[in-house]
CSV table of C-alpha atoms in Angstrom, one decimal:
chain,number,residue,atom,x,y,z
L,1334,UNK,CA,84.9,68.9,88.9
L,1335,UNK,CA,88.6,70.1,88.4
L,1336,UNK,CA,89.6,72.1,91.6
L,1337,UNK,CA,92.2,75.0,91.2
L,1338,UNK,CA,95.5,74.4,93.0
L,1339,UNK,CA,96.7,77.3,94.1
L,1340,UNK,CA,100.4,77.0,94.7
L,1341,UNK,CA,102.7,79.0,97.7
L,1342,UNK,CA,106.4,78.4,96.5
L,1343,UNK,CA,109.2,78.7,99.3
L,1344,UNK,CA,108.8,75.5,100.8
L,1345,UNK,CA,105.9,74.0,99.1
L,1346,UNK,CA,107.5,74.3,95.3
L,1347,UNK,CA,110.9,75.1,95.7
L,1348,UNK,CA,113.3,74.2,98.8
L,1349,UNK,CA,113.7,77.4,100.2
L,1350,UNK,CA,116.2,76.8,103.3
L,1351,UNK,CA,118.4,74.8,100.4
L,1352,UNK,CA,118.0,78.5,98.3
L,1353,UNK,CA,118.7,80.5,100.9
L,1354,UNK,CA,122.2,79.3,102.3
L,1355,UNK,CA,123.1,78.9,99.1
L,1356,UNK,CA,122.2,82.8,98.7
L,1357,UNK,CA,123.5,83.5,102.0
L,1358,UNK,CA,127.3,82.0,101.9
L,1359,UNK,CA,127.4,83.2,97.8
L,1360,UNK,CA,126.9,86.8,99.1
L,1361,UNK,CA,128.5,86.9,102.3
L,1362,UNK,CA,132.1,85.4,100.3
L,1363,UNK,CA,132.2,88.2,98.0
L,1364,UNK,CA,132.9,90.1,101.0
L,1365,UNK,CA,135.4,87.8,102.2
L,1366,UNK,CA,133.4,86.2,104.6
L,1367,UNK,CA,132.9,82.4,105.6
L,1368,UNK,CA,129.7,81.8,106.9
L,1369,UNK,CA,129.4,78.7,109.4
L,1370,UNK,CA,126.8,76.4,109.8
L,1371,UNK,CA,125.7,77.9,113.0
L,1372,UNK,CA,125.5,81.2,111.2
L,1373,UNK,CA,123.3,80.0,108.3
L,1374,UNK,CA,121.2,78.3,110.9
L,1375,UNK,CA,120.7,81.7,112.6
L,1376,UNK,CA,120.2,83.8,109.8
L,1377,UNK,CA,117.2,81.5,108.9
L,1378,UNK,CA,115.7,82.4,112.1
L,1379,UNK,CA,116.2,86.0,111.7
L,1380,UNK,CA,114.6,86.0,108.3
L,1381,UNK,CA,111.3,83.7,109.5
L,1382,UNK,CA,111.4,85.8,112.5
L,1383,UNK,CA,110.9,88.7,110.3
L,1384,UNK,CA,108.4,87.3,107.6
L,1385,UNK,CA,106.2,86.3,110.4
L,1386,UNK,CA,106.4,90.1,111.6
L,1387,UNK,CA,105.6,91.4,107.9
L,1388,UNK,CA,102.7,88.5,107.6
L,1389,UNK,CA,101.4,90.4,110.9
L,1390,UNK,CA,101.7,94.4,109.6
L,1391,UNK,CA,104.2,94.9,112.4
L,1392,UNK,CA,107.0,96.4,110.1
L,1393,UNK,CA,106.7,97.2,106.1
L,1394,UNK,CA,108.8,94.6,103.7
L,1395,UNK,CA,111.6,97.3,102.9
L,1396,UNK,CA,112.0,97.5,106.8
L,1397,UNK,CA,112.3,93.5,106.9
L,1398,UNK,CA,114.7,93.5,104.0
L,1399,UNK,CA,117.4,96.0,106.2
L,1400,UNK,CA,116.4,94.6,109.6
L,1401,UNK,CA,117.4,90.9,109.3
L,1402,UNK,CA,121.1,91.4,107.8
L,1403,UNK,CA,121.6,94.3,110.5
L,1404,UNK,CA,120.5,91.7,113.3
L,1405,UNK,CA,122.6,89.1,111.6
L,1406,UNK,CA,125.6,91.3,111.1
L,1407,UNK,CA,125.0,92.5,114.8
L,1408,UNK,CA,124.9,89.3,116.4
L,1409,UNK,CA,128.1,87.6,114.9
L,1410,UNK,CA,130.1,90.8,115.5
L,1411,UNK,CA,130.3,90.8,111.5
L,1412,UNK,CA,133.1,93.8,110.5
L,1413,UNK,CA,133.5,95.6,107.7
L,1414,UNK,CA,130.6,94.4,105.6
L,1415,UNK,CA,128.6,96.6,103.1
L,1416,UNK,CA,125.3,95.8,103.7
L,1417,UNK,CA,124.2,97.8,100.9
L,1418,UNK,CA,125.7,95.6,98.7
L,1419,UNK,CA,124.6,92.1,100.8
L,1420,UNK,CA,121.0,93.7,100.0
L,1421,UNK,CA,121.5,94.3,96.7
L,1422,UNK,CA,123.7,90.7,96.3
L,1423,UNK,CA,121.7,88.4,98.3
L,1424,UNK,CA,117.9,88.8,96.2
L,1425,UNK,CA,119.6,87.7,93.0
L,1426,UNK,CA,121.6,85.2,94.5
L,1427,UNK,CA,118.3,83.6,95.9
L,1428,UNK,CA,116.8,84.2,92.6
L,1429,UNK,CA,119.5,81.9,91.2
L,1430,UNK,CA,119.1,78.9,93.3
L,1431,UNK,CA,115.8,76.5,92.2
L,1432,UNK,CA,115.8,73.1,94.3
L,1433,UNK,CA,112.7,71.7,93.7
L,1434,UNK,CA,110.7,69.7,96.7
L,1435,UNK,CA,109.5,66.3,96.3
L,1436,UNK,CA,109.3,66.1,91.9
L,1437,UNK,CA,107.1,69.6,92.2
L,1438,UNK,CA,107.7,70.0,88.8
L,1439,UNK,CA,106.5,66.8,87.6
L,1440,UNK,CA,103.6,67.0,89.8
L,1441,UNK,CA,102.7,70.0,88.4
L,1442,UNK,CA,102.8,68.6,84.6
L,1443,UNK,CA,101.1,66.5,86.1
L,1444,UNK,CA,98.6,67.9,87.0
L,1445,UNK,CA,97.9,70.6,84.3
L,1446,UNK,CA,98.1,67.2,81.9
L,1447,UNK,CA,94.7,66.1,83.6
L,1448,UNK,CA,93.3,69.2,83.2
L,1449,UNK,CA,93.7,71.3,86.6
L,1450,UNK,CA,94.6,74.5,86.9
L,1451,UNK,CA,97.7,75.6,88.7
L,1452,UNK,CA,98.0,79.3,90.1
L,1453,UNK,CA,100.9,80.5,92.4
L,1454,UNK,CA,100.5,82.8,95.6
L,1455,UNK,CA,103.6,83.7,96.9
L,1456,UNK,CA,104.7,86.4,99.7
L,1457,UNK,CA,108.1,87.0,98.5
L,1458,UNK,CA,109.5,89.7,96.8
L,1459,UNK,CA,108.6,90.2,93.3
L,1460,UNK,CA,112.3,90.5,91.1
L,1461,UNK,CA,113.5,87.3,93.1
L,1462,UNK,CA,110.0,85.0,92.7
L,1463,UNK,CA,109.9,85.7,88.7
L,1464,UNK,CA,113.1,85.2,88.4
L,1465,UNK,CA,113.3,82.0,90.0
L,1466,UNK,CA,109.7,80.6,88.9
L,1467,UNK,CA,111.1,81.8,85.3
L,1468,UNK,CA,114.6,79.9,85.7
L,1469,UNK,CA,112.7,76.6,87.2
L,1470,UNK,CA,109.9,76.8,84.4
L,1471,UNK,CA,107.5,76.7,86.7
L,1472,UNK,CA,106.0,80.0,85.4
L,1473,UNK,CA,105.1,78.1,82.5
L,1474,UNK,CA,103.4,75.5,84.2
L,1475,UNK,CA,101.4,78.4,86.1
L,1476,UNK,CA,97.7,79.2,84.5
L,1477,UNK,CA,98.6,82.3,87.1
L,1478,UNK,CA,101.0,84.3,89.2
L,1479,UNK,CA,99.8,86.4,92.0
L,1480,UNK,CA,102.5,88.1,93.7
L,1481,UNK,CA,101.6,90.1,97.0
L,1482,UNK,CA,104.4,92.7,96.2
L,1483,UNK,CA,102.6,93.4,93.1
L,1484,UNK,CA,99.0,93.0,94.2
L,1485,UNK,CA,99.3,95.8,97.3
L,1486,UNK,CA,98.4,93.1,99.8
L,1487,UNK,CA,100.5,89.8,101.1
L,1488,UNK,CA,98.8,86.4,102.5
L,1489,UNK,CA,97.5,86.1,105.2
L,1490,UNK,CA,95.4,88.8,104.4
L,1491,UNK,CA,91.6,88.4,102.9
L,1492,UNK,CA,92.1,91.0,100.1
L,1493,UNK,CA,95.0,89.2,98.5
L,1494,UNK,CA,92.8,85.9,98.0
L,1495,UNK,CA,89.7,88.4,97.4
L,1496,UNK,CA,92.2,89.4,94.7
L,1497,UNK,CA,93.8,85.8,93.1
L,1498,UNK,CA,90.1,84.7,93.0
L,1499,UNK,CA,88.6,88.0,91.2
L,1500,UNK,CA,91.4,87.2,88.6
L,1501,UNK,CA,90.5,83.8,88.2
L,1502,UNK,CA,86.7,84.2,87.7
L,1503,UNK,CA,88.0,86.9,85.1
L,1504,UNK,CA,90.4,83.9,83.1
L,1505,UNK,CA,87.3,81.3,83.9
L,1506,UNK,CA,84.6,83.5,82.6
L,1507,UNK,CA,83.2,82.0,86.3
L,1508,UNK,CA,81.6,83.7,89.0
L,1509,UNK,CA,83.7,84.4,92.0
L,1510,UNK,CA,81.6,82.1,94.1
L,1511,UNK,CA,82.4,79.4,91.6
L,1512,UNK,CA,85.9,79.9,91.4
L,1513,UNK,CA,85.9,80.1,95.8
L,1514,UNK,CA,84.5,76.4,95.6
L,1515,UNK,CA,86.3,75.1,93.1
L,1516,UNK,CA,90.0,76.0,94.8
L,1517,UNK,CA,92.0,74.6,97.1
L,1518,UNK,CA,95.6,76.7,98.2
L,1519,UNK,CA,98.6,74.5,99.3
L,1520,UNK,CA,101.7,75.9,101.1
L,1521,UNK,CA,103.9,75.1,103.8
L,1522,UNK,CA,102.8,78.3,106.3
L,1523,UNK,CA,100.2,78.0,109.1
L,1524,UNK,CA,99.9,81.5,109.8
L,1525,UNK,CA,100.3,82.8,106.2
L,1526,UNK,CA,98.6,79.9,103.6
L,1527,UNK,CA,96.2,77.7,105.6
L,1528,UNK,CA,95.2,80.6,108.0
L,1529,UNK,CA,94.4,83.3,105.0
L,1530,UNK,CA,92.9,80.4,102.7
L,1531,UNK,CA,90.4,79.4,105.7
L,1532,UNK,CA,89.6,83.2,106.5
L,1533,UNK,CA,89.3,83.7,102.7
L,1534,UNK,CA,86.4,80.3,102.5
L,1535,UNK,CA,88.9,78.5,100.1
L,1536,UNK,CA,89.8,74.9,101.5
L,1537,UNK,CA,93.7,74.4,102.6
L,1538,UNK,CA,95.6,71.6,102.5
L,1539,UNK,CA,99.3,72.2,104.7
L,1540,UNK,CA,102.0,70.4,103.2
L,1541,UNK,CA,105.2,69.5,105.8
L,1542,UNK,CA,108.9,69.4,104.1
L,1543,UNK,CA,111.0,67.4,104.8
L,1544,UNK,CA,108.8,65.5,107.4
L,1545,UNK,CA,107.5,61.9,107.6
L,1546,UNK,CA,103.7,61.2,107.7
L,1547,UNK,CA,100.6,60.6,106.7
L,1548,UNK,CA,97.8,62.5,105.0
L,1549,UNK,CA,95.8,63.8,107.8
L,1550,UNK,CA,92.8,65.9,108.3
L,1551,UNK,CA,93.4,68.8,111.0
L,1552,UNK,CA,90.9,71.3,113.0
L,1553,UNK,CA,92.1,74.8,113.6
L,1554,UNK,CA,90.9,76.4,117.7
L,1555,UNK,CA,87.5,77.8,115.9
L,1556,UNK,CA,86.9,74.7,114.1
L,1557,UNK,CA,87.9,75.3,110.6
L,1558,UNK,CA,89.2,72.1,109.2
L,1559,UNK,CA,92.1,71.4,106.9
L,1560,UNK,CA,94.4,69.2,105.3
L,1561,UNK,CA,98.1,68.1,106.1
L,1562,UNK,CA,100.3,66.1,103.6
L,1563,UNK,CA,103.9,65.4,104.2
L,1564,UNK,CA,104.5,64.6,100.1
L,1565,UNK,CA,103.3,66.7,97.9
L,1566,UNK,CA,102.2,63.5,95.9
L,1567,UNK,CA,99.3,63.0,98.5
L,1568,UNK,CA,98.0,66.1,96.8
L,1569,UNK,CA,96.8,63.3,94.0
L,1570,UNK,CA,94.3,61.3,96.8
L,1571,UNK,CA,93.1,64.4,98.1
L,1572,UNK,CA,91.6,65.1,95.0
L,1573,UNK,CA,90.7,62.4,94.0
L,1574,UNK,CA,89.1,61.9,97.4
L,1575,UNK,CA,87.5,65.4,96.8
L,1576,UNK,CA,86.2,64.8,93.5
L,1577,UNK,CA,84.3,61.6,94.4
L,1578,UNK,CA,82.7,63.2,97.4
L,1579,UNK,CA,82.4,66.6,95.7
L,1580,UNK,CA,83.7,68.6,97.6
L,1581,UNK,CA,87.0,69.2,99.5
């Protein structure tokens, strides 16, 4: 049986703390502003700080998009800025910058050479994820895209996988049961990929940038078991593991 892989893409596809101080310093200079090291290293916090409060429902994604350049700005005493324009700047400047993560893009070929499906799930906003999965190519290694923005709901949630897998059985000509056995979601967020894929019945695997280890099978608090991988290679030997015991 060929599983579908369904793909999360800031740090599981593409580098996403390379992308974003890249987007970070490109915006902030066409204000006239250097931004240190400790600054980048801060606004990174701010923005995961955030995320994790949209993941949650604790504040809407237009209100996380103001909020963490006003913290930022506010913290580091930041002076005559426009932060209309940062917010207008800073989404195309991300969607610019594609660093892939350990040969994702060969995997991938990879992959879809040997006959699996590849699918993307993705949280972030919808003008700066096509424009970088567009400028990468890895929209056209994708059998699908499934952008929360687009959808109505964002992962962790059970109706944005209720959705991807409703698609799917629609592309497949499966049933929706069929396609829930036959997935398997891989991203780099606890509390956004593995949680809503385990929640959702779809097995997980958590892949760890720029980490050492090896593959490694982990139990949630309630028992729910999934993968961990440090190289997105491994992804290879957990199929293949999968496959011979037929199931994941």
């Amino acid at each position: 049986m060929k599983y579908y892989l369904l793909w999360d893409v800031d740090d599981t596809l593409l580098d996403f703390k390379k992308a974003e101080k890249y987007a970070l310093e490109s915006t902030f200079a066409m204000q006239g502003i250097s931004c240190t090291p400790e600054m980048v290293l801060r606004y990174s916090e701010i923005n995961e700080s955030c995320w994790k409060r949209f993941e949650k429902g604790e504040i809407t994604r237009a209100q996380l998009m103001v909020e963490r350049f006003e913290t930022f700005v506010k913290e580091f005493s930041i002076e005559n800025v426009d932060l209309s324009l940062v917010m207008e700047a800073y989404p195309e400047a991300l969607g610019e910058a594609c660093f892939y993560l350990d040969d994702s893009k060969e995997l991938l070929e990879e992959l879809k050479k040997q006959g699996y499906r590849n699918y993307i799930i993705t949280n972030g906003a919808s003008r700066v994820q096509e424009k970088k999965l567009k400028k990468s190519g890895i929209r056209d290694l994708a059998d699908g895209i499934f952008i929360s923005e687009n959808i109505g709901f964002h992962k962790p949630a059970k109706e944005f996988f209720d959705y991807c897998l409703e698609e799917i059985a629609k592309q497949t000509g499966e049933s929706v049961e069929t396609v829930r056995k036959k997935c398997l979601v891989i991203g780099d967020s606890l509390s956004s990929d593995i949680a809503g894929a385990l929640n959702s019945g779809l097995a997980a695997c958590q892949y760890v940038p720029r980490a050492t280890g090896e593959k490694e099978i982990k139990v949630t608090e309630d028992g729910q078991v999934y993968s961990r991988i440090y190289h997105l290679r491994d992804v290879w030997e957990l199929l293949r593991d999968a496959e011979s015991a037929e199931k994941l």
